[in-house]
Short mmCIF file of C-alpha atoms (C1' of nucleotides) in Angstrom, two decimals:
data_model
loop_
_atom_site.label_atom_id
_atom_site.label_comp_id
_atom_site.label_asym_id
_atom_site.label_seq_id
_atom_site.Cartn_x
_atom_site.Cartn_y
_atom_site.Cartn_z
CA MET Y 433 10.46 49.00 57.34
CA ILE Y 434 11.65 49.81 60.46
CA LEU Y 435 12.95 52.91 59.02
CA GLY Y 436 9.85 53.77 57.93
CA PHE Y 437 7.65 52.79 60.76
CA LEU Y 438 10.25 55.04 62.15
CA ALA Y 439 9.61 58.66 59.95
CA GLU Y 440 6.77 58.80 60.94
CA GLY Y 441 8.19 59.38 64.72
CA PRO Y 442 10.59 57.90 67.39
CA LEU Y 443 9.33 53.83 68.52
CA HIS Y 444 9.66 51.93 71.27
CA GLY Y 445 11.34 48.29 69.85
CA TYR Y 446 8.95 46.84 70.90
CA GLU Y 447 5.52 48.88 69.54
CA LEU Y 448 7.90 48.88 65.97
CA ARG Y 449 7.19 45.33 65.85
CA ARG Y 450 3.78 44.70 66.13
CA ARG Y 451 3.90 47.66 63.11
CA MET Y 452 6.14 45.79 60.88
CA ASN Y 453 4.21 42.36 62.00
CA ARG Y 454 0.81 44.06 61.00
CA LEU Y 455 2.28 45.29 58.36
CA HIS Y 456 3.68 42.18 57.23
CA GLY Y 457 3.18 39.53 59.40
CA TYR Y 458 -0.04 38.67 57.47
CA ALA Y 459 1.06 36.62 54.57
CA ARG Y 460 5.24 35.56 56.72
CA ALA Y 461 5.56 36.74 60.82
CA ILE Y 462 8.78 38.72 61.21
CA SER Y 463 10.21 37.23 64.44
CA ASP Y 464 12.21 38.90 67.59
CA GLY Y 465 15.28 36.59 66.64
CA THR Y 466 14.80 38.36 62.97
CA ILE Y 467 13.92 42.06 64.14
CA TYR Y 468 17.24 43.39 67.19
CA PRO Y 469 19.66 42.37 65.45
CA ALA Y 470 18.30 44.83 62.54
CA ILE Y 471 17.79 46.82 64.66
CA ASN Y 472 20.08 46.99 66.02
CA ARG Y 473 22.65 46.38 62.95
CA LEU Y 474 20.59 49.75 61.63
CA ILE Y 475 21.92 51.81 65.07
CA ALA Y 476 25.61 50.63 64.12
CA SER Y 477 24.91 51.73 60.91
CA GLY Y 478 24.08 55.16 62.21
CA ALA Y 479 20.83 55.08 60.28
CA LEU Y 480 19.15 55.00 64.03
CA LEU Y 481 19.72 56.30 67.28
CA GLN Y 482 18.50 55.28 70.74
CA THR Y 483 17.96 56.01 74.06
CA LEU Y 484 17.31 54.30 76.82
CA GLU Y 485 14.28 55.37 80.06
CA THR Y 486 16.68 54.19 82.93
CA GLY Y 487 15.30 54.91 86.18
CA ARG Y 488 11.78 53.73 84.90
CA GLY Y 489 11.21 50.00 87.12
CA ALA Y 490 10.31 47.98 83.25
CA THR Y 491 12.82 46.03 82.65
CA THR Y 492 15.33 48.54 80.17
CA ARG Y 493 13.13 50.13 77.76
CA ARG Y 494 14.43 52.20 74.71
CA THR Y 495 12.82 54.64 71.62
CA LEU Y 496 14.72 54.73 68.76
CA HIS Y 497 14.62 57.73 66.51
CA LEU Y 498 15.74 57.79 62.25
CA THR Y 499 18.93 60.04 62.67
CA GLU Y 500 18.62 62.73 59.55
CA ARG Y 501 21.44 59.60 57.84
CA GLY Y 502 18.52 57.27 58.03
CA HIS Y 503 15.78 59.30 56.91
CA GLU Y 504 18.51 59.95 54.08
CA GLN Y 505 19.35 56.20 53.52
CA LEU Y 506 15.32 55.50 53.35
CA LEU Y 507 14.88 58.54 50.83
CA GLN Y 508 17.61 56.68 48.72
CA ARG Y 509 15.55 52.90 48.94
CA LEU Y 510 12.17 54.18 48.17
CA ARG Y 511 13.35 56.98 44.61
CA ALA Y 512 16.01 54.39 44.10
CA ALA Y 513 13.34 50.96 44.47
CA SER Y 514 14.02 48.60 41.54
CA GLY Y 515 15.10 44.58 40.79
CA HIS Y 516 12.84 42.82 44.05
CA ASP Y 517 10.90 45.69 45.82
CA ILE Y 518 9.45 46.17 41.88
CA THR Y 519 9.00 42.75 41.74
CA ASP Y 520 7.75 41.24 44.23
CA GLY Y 521 4.19 41.53 46.13
CA ALA Y 522 5.30 41.84 48.61
CA ARG Y 523 8.66 43.52 49.34
CA PHE Y 524 6.55 45.95 46.43
CA PHE Y 525 3.45 46.77 48.75
CA ILE Y 526 5.60 47.95 51.70
CA VAL Y 527 7.33 50.36 49.38
CA LEU Y 528 3.99 51.11 49.04
CA ALA Y 529 3.32 51.81 52.47
CA PHE Y 530 5.94 54.49 53.04
CA LEU Y 531 6.22 56.10 48.84
CA SER Y 532 3.89 59.66 50.40
CA LEU Y 533 7.36 59.92 52.51
CA LEU Y 534 9.17 61.08 49.10
CA PRO Y 535 8.26 64.53 48.10
CA ASP Y 536 8.91 64.35 44.39
CA ASP Y 537 6.14 64.11 43.39
CA PHE Y 538 7.47 63.37 39.67
CA GLU Y 539 9.62 60.20 42.05
CA ARG Y 540 7.11 58.35 43.69
CA ARG Y 541 5.27 58.30 39.73
CA ALA Y 542 8.64 56.87 38.91
CA VAL Y 543 8.16 53.71 40.38
CA LEU Y 544 4.22 53.58 40.32
CA GLN Y 545 5.56 53.64 37.01
CA ARG Y 546 8.28 51.23 37.41
CA ARG Y 547 5.16 48.57 39.07
CA LEU Y 548 3.33 49.15 35.77
CA ASP Y 549 6.05 48.13 33.03
CA PHE Y 550 6.41 45.27 35.08
CA LEU Y 551 2.67 44.14 35.34
CA ASP Y 552 1.58 45.33 31.99
CA GLN Y 553 3.96 41.97 30.91
CA PRO Y 554 1.33 38.81 30.58
CA VAL Y 555 2.10 36.25 33.27
CA GLY Y 556 2.83 32.17 32.85
CA PHE Y 557 3.78 30.01 34.75
CA PHE Y 558 3.93 26.69 33.25
CA PHE Y 559 5.22 25.69 29.74
CA ASP Y 560 5.38 23.78 26.85
CA ALA Y 561 8.59 23.74 25.11
CA ASP Y 562 9.15 27.13 25.53
CA ARG Y 563 5.43 28.43 25.25
CA PRO Y 564 3.51 30.13 27.60
CA LEU Y 565 0.59 27.86 27.98
CA ARG Y 566 -2.70 30.01 28.63
CA ALA Y 567 -5.55 28.75 31.69
CA ALA Y 568 -7.24 27.19 29.02
CA GLU Y 569 -5.11 24.69 28.06
CA ILE Y 570 -4.10 23.73 31.52
CA THR Y 571 -5.82 20.71 32.81
CA ASP Y 572 -5.01 20.57 35.96
CA PRO Y 573 -6.78 22.53 38.18
CA TYR Y 574 -5.30 23.61 40.56
CA ARG Y 575 -2.20 24.78 38.31
CA GLN Y 576 -5.92 26.88 36.62
CA GLY Y 577 -6.49 28.53 39.51
CA ILE Y 578 -3.06 29.74 40.16
CA LEU Y 579 -3.35 31.39 36.86
CA VAL Y 580 -7.15 32.87 37.03
CA THR Y 581 -5.54 34.35 40.89
CA ALA Y 582 -2.70 35.91 39.35
CA ARG Y 583 -4.12 37.47 37.23
CA ALA Y 584 -7.48 39.00 38.92
CA ALA Y 585 -4.39 39.83 41.36
CA ARG Y 586 -2.54 41.25 38.29
CA ARG Y 587 -5.11 42.83 36.70
CA ALA Y 588 -6.97 44.62 40.09
CA GLU Y 589 -2.61 46.26 40.55
CA LEU Y 590 -3.11 47.74 36.92
CA THR Y 591 -6.51 49.20 37.27
CA TRP Y 592 -5.29 51.56 40.42
CA LEU Y 593 -1.66 51.82 39.19
CA ARG Y 594 -3.31 53.43 35.38
CA ASP Y 595 -5.95 54.96 37.64
CA GLN Y 596 -3.28 57.31 39.87
CA LEU Y 597 -1.18 57.29 36.87
CA GLY Y 598 -3.89 59.61 36.03
CA PRO Y 599 -5.56 59.37 31.98
CA THR Y 600 -2.24 59.68 29.40
CA SER Y 601 -1.97 63.18 28.07
CA ARG Y 602 -4.16 62.28 24.79
CA SER Y 603 -6.75 61.80 27.11
CA VAL Y 604 -6.88 64.15 29.38
CA ARG Y 605 -6.66 66.52 25.98
CA GLU Y 606 -10.37 63.88 25.17
CA GLN Y 607 -12.13 64.05 28.92
CA THR Y 608 -12.06 67.71 28.05
CA MET M 321 9.74 23.46 43.98
CA ILE M 322 12.42 20.63 43.39
CA LEU M 323 10.45 17.17 44.08
CA GLY M 324 7.49 18.90 43.03
CA PHE M 325 9.31 18.68 38.64
CA LEU M 326 10.49 15.86 39.53
CA ALA M 327 7.33 14.08 40.76
CA GLU M 328 6.07 14.03 36.60
CA GLY M 329 9.65 13.04 35.33
CA PRO M 330 13.32 13.26 35.16
CA LEU M 331 14.99 16.44 34.18
CA HIS M 332 19.06 17.84 33.74
CA GLY M 333 19.83 20.11 36.63
CA TYR M 334 19.50 22.52 34.10
CA GLU M 335 16.48 21.66 32.66
CA LEU M 336 14.60 21.76 36.25
CA ARG M 337 16.10 25.12 37.39
CA ARG M 338 14.74 26.57 34.10
CA ARG M 339 11.54 25.23 35.36
CA MET M 340 11.31 26.51 38.72
CA ASN M 341 12.66 30.42 37.52
CA ARG M 342 9.70 30.02 35.43
CA LEU M 343 7.56 29.22 37.68
CA HIS M 344 8.52 31.71 41.01
CA GLY M 345 10.93 34.06 39.27
CA TYR M 346 8.16 36.34 37.81
CA ALA M 347 8.53 38.12 40.94
CA ARG M 348 12.25 36.41 42.36
CA ALA M 349 14.27 34.95 40.31
CA ILE M 350 16.34 32.02 42.59
CA SER M 351 20.43 31.66 41.32
CA ASP M 352 22.08 28.80 40.35
CA GLY M 353 23.95 28.88 44.22
CA THR M 354 20.74 28.30 45.62
CA ILE M 355 19.48 25.02 43.52
CA TYR M 356 22.48 23.16 42.85
CA PRO M 357 23.39 23.20 46.64
CA ALA M 358 20.26 22.18 47.38
CA ILE M 359 19.23 19.48 44.79
CA ASN M 360 23.20 17.84 46.85
CA ARG M 361 21.22 18.44 49.88
CA LEU M 362 18.24 16.43 48.82
CA ILE M 363 21.01 14.06 47.35
CA ALA M 364 22.91 13.63 50.51
CA SER M 365 19.13 13.18 52.51
CA GLY M 366 18.19 10.05 50.27
CA ALA M 367 15.52 12.37 48.55
CA LEU M 368 17.32 11.90 45.26
CA LEU M 369 18.68 9.80 42.96
CA GLN M 370 21.81 11.02 40.69
CA THR M 371 23.25 9.33 37.43
CA LEU M 372 26.20 11.38 35.79
CA GLU M 373 25.87 11.46 32.15
CA THR M 374 30.06 11.21 31.52
CA GLY M 375 30.63 9.47 27.67
CA ARG M 376 29.13 12.94 25.96
CA GLY M 377 31.48 15.62 24.25
CA ALA M 378 29.23 17.62 27.37
CA THR M 379 29.97 19.38 30.78
CA THR M 380 29.45 16.31 32.88
CA ARG M 381 26.26 17.16 32.97
CA ARG M 382 23.59 14.35 35.01
CA THR M 383 19.94 13.69 35.21
CA LEU M 384 17.82 13.68 38.46
CA HIS M 385 15.35 10.89 39.90
CA LEU M 386 12.85 11.01 42.56
CA THR M 387 13.51 8.53 45.01
CA GLU M 388 10.15 6.50 46.91
CA ARG M 389 11.79 8.11 50.16
CA GLY M 390 11.23 11.33 48.00
CA HIS M 391 8.50 10.79 46.49
CA GLU M 392 6.95 9.94 49.99
CA GLN M 393 9.16 12.81 51.86
CA LEU M 394 6.35 15.57 49.07
CA LEU M 395 3.27 13.79 49.53
CA GLN M 396 3.93 14.52 53.19
CA ARG M 397 4.75 18.57 52.50
CA LEU M 398 1.46 18.25 50.60
CA ARG M 399 -0.28 16.60 52.61
CA ALA M 400 0.87 18.17 56.10
CA ALA M 401 0.89 22.03 54.18
CA SER M 402 0.59 24.26 57.76
CA GLY M 403 1.48 27.39 58.62
CA HIS M 404 3.50 29.42 55.88
CA ASP M 405 3.17 27.24 53.50
CA ILE M 406 -0.92 28.39 53.87
CA THR M 407 -0.32 32.49 54.64
CA ASP M 408 2.22 33.48 52.45
CA GLY M 409 0.64 33.34 48.71
CA ALA M 410 4.10 32.84 46.66
CA ARG M 411 4.90 29.79 48.06
CA PHE M 412 1.05 28.41 48.52
CA PHE M 413 1.45 28.69 44.87
CA ILE M 414 3.98 26.43 44.52
CA VAL M 415 1.81 23.56 46.79
CA LEU M 416 -1.82 24.71 44.42
CA ALA M 417 1.47 23.86 41.69
CA PHE M 418 1.85 20.15 42.52
CA LEU M 419 -1.12 19.71 45.10
CA SER M 420 -3.23 16.78 42.20
CA LEU M 421 -0.36 15.44 43.76
CA LEU M 422 -1.85 13.89 46.41
CA PRO M 423 -4.30 10.67 45.77
CA ASP M 424 -6.71 11.52 47.75
CA ASP M 425 -8.71 13.83 47.58
CA PHE M 426 -9.74 14.04 50.45
CA GLU M 427 -6.68 15.68 51.90
CA ARG M 428 -6.36 17.98 49.00
CA ARG M 429 -9.17 19.00 49.26
CA ALA M 430 -8.61 20.14 53.16
CA VAL M 431 -5.68 22.46 51.77
CA LEU M 432 -8.47 24.66 50.82
CA GLN M 433 -10.26 24.04 53.22
CA ARG M 434 -6.49 25.56 55.22
CA ARG M 435 -6.65 28.53 51.89
CA LEU M 436 -10.44 29.50 52.32
CA ASP M 437 -9.84 29.34 55.88
CA PHE M 438 -6.73 31.97 56.38
CA LEU M 439 -8.67 34.39 53.69
CA ASP M 440 -12.12 34.74 55.45
CA GLN M 441 -10.34 36.57 58.00
CA PRO M 442 -10.29 40.22 56.41
CA VAL M 443 -7.13 41.50 55.35
CA GLY M 444 -5.28 44.92 58.34
CA PHE M 445 -2.22 46.65 57.45
CA PHE M 446 -2.58 49.47 59.05
CA PHE M 447 -4.22 50.27 62.34
CA ASP M 448 -5.24 52.97 64.48
CA ALA M 449 -4.08 51.96 68.32
CA ASP M 450 -4.97 48.07 67.94
CA ARG M 451 -8.78 49.04 65.01
CA PRO M 452 -7.64 47.67 61.55
CA LEU M 453 -8.73 50.60 59.51
CA ARG M 454 -10.44 50.17 56.15
CA ALA M 455 -9.64 51.30 53.35
CA ALA M 456 -11.45 54.96 53.52
CA GLU M 457 -10.76 55.39 56.47
CA ILE M 458 -6.34 56.00 54.84
CA THR M 459 -5.41 58.88 54.06
CA ASP M 460 -2.06 58.07 51.74
CA PRO M 461 -4.25 57.05 48.86
CA TYR M 462 -0.73 54.24 48.64
CA ARG M 463 -1.72 52.49 51.49
CA GLN M 464 -5.08 52.88 50.10
CA GLY M 465 -4.05 51.07 47.05
CA ILE M 466 -2.64 47.85 49.04
CA LEU M 467 -5.65 47.49 50.52
CA VAL M 468 -7.53 48.06 47.27
CA THR M 469 -5.51 45.52 45.06
CA ALA M 470 -5.19 42.49 48.29
CA ARG M 471 -9.10 43.19 48.40
CA ALA M 472 -9.46 42.79 45.27
CA ALA M 473 -6.68 39.67 45.17
CA ARG M 474 -8.29 38.46 48.71
CA ARG M 475 -11.26 38.03 46.70
CA ALA M 476 -10.20 36.48 42.99
CA GLU M 477 -9.09 33.49 44.97
CA LEU M 478 -12.23 33.17 47.56
CA THR M 479 -14.37 32.60 44.37
CA TRP M 480 -11.93 30.09 42.55
CA LEU M 481 -11.89 28.32 46.11
CA ARG M 482 -15.38 28.60 46.32
CA ASP M 483 -16.40 26.82 43.18
CA GLN M 484 -13.82 24.17 43.67
CA LEU M 485 -14.49 23.45 47.43
CA GLY M 486 -17.84 23.09 45.74
CA PRO M 487 -21.36 23.22 46.85
CA THR M 488 -22.24 21.87 50.54
CA SER M 489 -23.48 18.92 51.02
CA ARG M 490 -26.76 20.76 51.25
CA SER M 491 -26.81 22.46 47.84
CA VAL M 492 -24.80 18.93 46.28
CA ARG M 493 -28.38 17.20 47.65
CA GLU M 494 -30.80 20.52 46.19
CA GLN M 495 -29.08 19.63 42.55
CA THR M 496 -29.77 16.39 42.39
"C1'" DA D 727 -1.00 32.69 92.01
"C1'" DC D 728 -1.69 33.07 87.43
"C1'" DT D 729 -1.47 34.05 81.93
"C1'" DA D 730 -1.19 37.84 78.68
"C1'" DA D 731 1.35 41.50 76.86
"C1'" DC D 732 5.22 44.42 77.23
"C1'" DA D 733 10.33 44.31 76.59
"C1'" DT D 734 14.64 42.43 75.13
"C1'" DG D 735 18.29 39.91 73.57
"C1'" DT D 736 21.57 35.69 71.98
"C1'" DA D 737 23.27 30.99 69.94
"C1'" DA D 738 23.18 27.24 67.19
"C1'" DT D 739 22.23 26.49 62.60
"C1'" DC D 740 20.73 26.69 58.21
"C1'" DT D 741 19.78 28.73 53.59
"C1'" DG D 742 19.83 32.08 50.51
"C1'" DT D 743 22.68 35.74 48.27
"C1'" DT D 744 26.55 37.14 45.10
"C1'" DA D 745 30.96 36.53 43.15
"C1'" DC D 746 33.34 33.58 41.44
"C1'" DA D 747 35.38 29.48 38.30
"C1'" DT D 748 34.71 26.09 34.20
"C1'" DG D 749 33.49 24.79 29.89
"C1'" DA D 750 31.24 22.91 26.24
"C1'" DT D 751 28.54 23.01 21.81
"C1'" DT D 752 25.26 25.82 18.89
"C1'" DG D 753 24.14 29.16 15.04
"C1'" DA D 754 25.15 33.27 13.39
"C1'" DT X 202 34.71 34.17 15.62
"C1'" DC X 203 31.70 35.92 19.51
"C1'" DA X 204 27.62 35.80 22.35
"C1'" DA X 205 23.68 33.27 23.37
"C1'" DT X 206 22.98 28.47 25.74
"C1'" DC X 207 23.62 24.62 28.53
"C1'" DA X 208 25.54 22.85 32.47
"C1'" DT X 209 27.58 22.68 36.61
"C1'" DG X 210 30.42 24.27 40.73
"C1'" DT X 211 32.29 26.46 45.23
"C1'" DA X 212 33.31 30.60 49.43
"C1'" DA X 213 32.29 34.30 51.39
"C1'" DC X 214 29.35 37.12 53.64
"C1'" DA X 215 24.89 38.39 55.16
"C1'" DG X 216 20.30 37.58 56.88
"C1'" DA X 217 16.42 34.99 58.75
"C1'" DT X 218 14.37 31.27 62.30
"C1'" DT X 219 14.75 28.57 65.66
"C1'" DA X 220 15.55 28.19 70.04
"C1'" DC X 221 16.39 29.93 74.31
"C1'" DA X 222 16.49 33.01 78.21
"C1'" DT X 223 15.83 36.76 81.40
"C1'" DG X 224 13.24 40.14 83.48
"C1'" DT X 225 8.54 43.60 84.53
"C1'" DT X 226 3.19 45.08 84.68
"C1'" DA X 227 -1.43 44.58 85.31
"C1'" DG X 228 -5.13 42.37 84.68
"C1'" DT X 229 -8.01 37.22 86.40
#
DNA sequence: ACTAACATGTAATCTGTTACATGATTGA
DNA sequence: TCAATCATGTAACAGATTACATGTTAGT
């Protein structure tokens, strides 16, 4: 997220923190104690550069810039998004938020395709022995709620993904 | 999750781990190095008891039991669910999975109501200065996707929650 | 005068992940 | 005999959270 927001232009740490919390904080706020050390690790690793603004009356404030190396690192993470970045909805959203930064359309589609492949597997949270229970078989109303809302979310995202990935080559022919 | 599954009956650590990964692992698998230390912390704190099964040929296996204290701790966490347990969808699902264990219907409804209050606020991930952008104003197709799918998920859950919380007292009177 | 927002940082503590380590049982 | 599943554990490292700590600027 830090690399992504800075790819859009230099920012102060404070403004970066605000944007991060807006994108992710609806579920879970990211604290200062998480963000500032993370920024400093990225500076230490050469992904970011900071220009200190001394001379102004305010507390030393800094502007953060993405280096060429940081930019390459970001593209690599987007390109290679897999594992939790694909399966965890909140993490996938972060990937999506910056996916436009990947210049290669083929690579962008590959990321969406991986998410689609993952979502194409049916969800199952509760089991009888090893058989996944269908919503109708679950008597607990709250567990039913989990299944119902998870499935609605999954369907909505699948619809969007299929629309993005576009009609298959066969349907394209049919449509014309 | 540990307390919740054990409230349904004693389990071996291994079976507990399987159930935890089924409920939560679709997004993110929980590793042994997370689960076993967590179980041992709960034993140390008096929430769980273990009975070792020696004498069998297999590797020492243990059965975990929820203590009265652990049960009370679980109910307290369910009752008092707030903060991230309400705002983070994945965490709220865990709360939901065990909410039936709360005997008081009034308390259960209060938990659902807190989630409803949270979801009732409109979602906004991207901003122009301080004004949240509507889906139509966002040109980036992937960011549009975030908004579109997040809103569909939110609507589905709101529908379920409103249905659960049921007709208001006024409509109940109307229905009779 | 006070509050909110701006602006950054550290330390203690806790928790999670990964990798490593061990060993039994069951079925192909 | 080989692989998968059962079954549990530790150690090193990384990362997150909370609380504390400091100070400015702008508006009421």
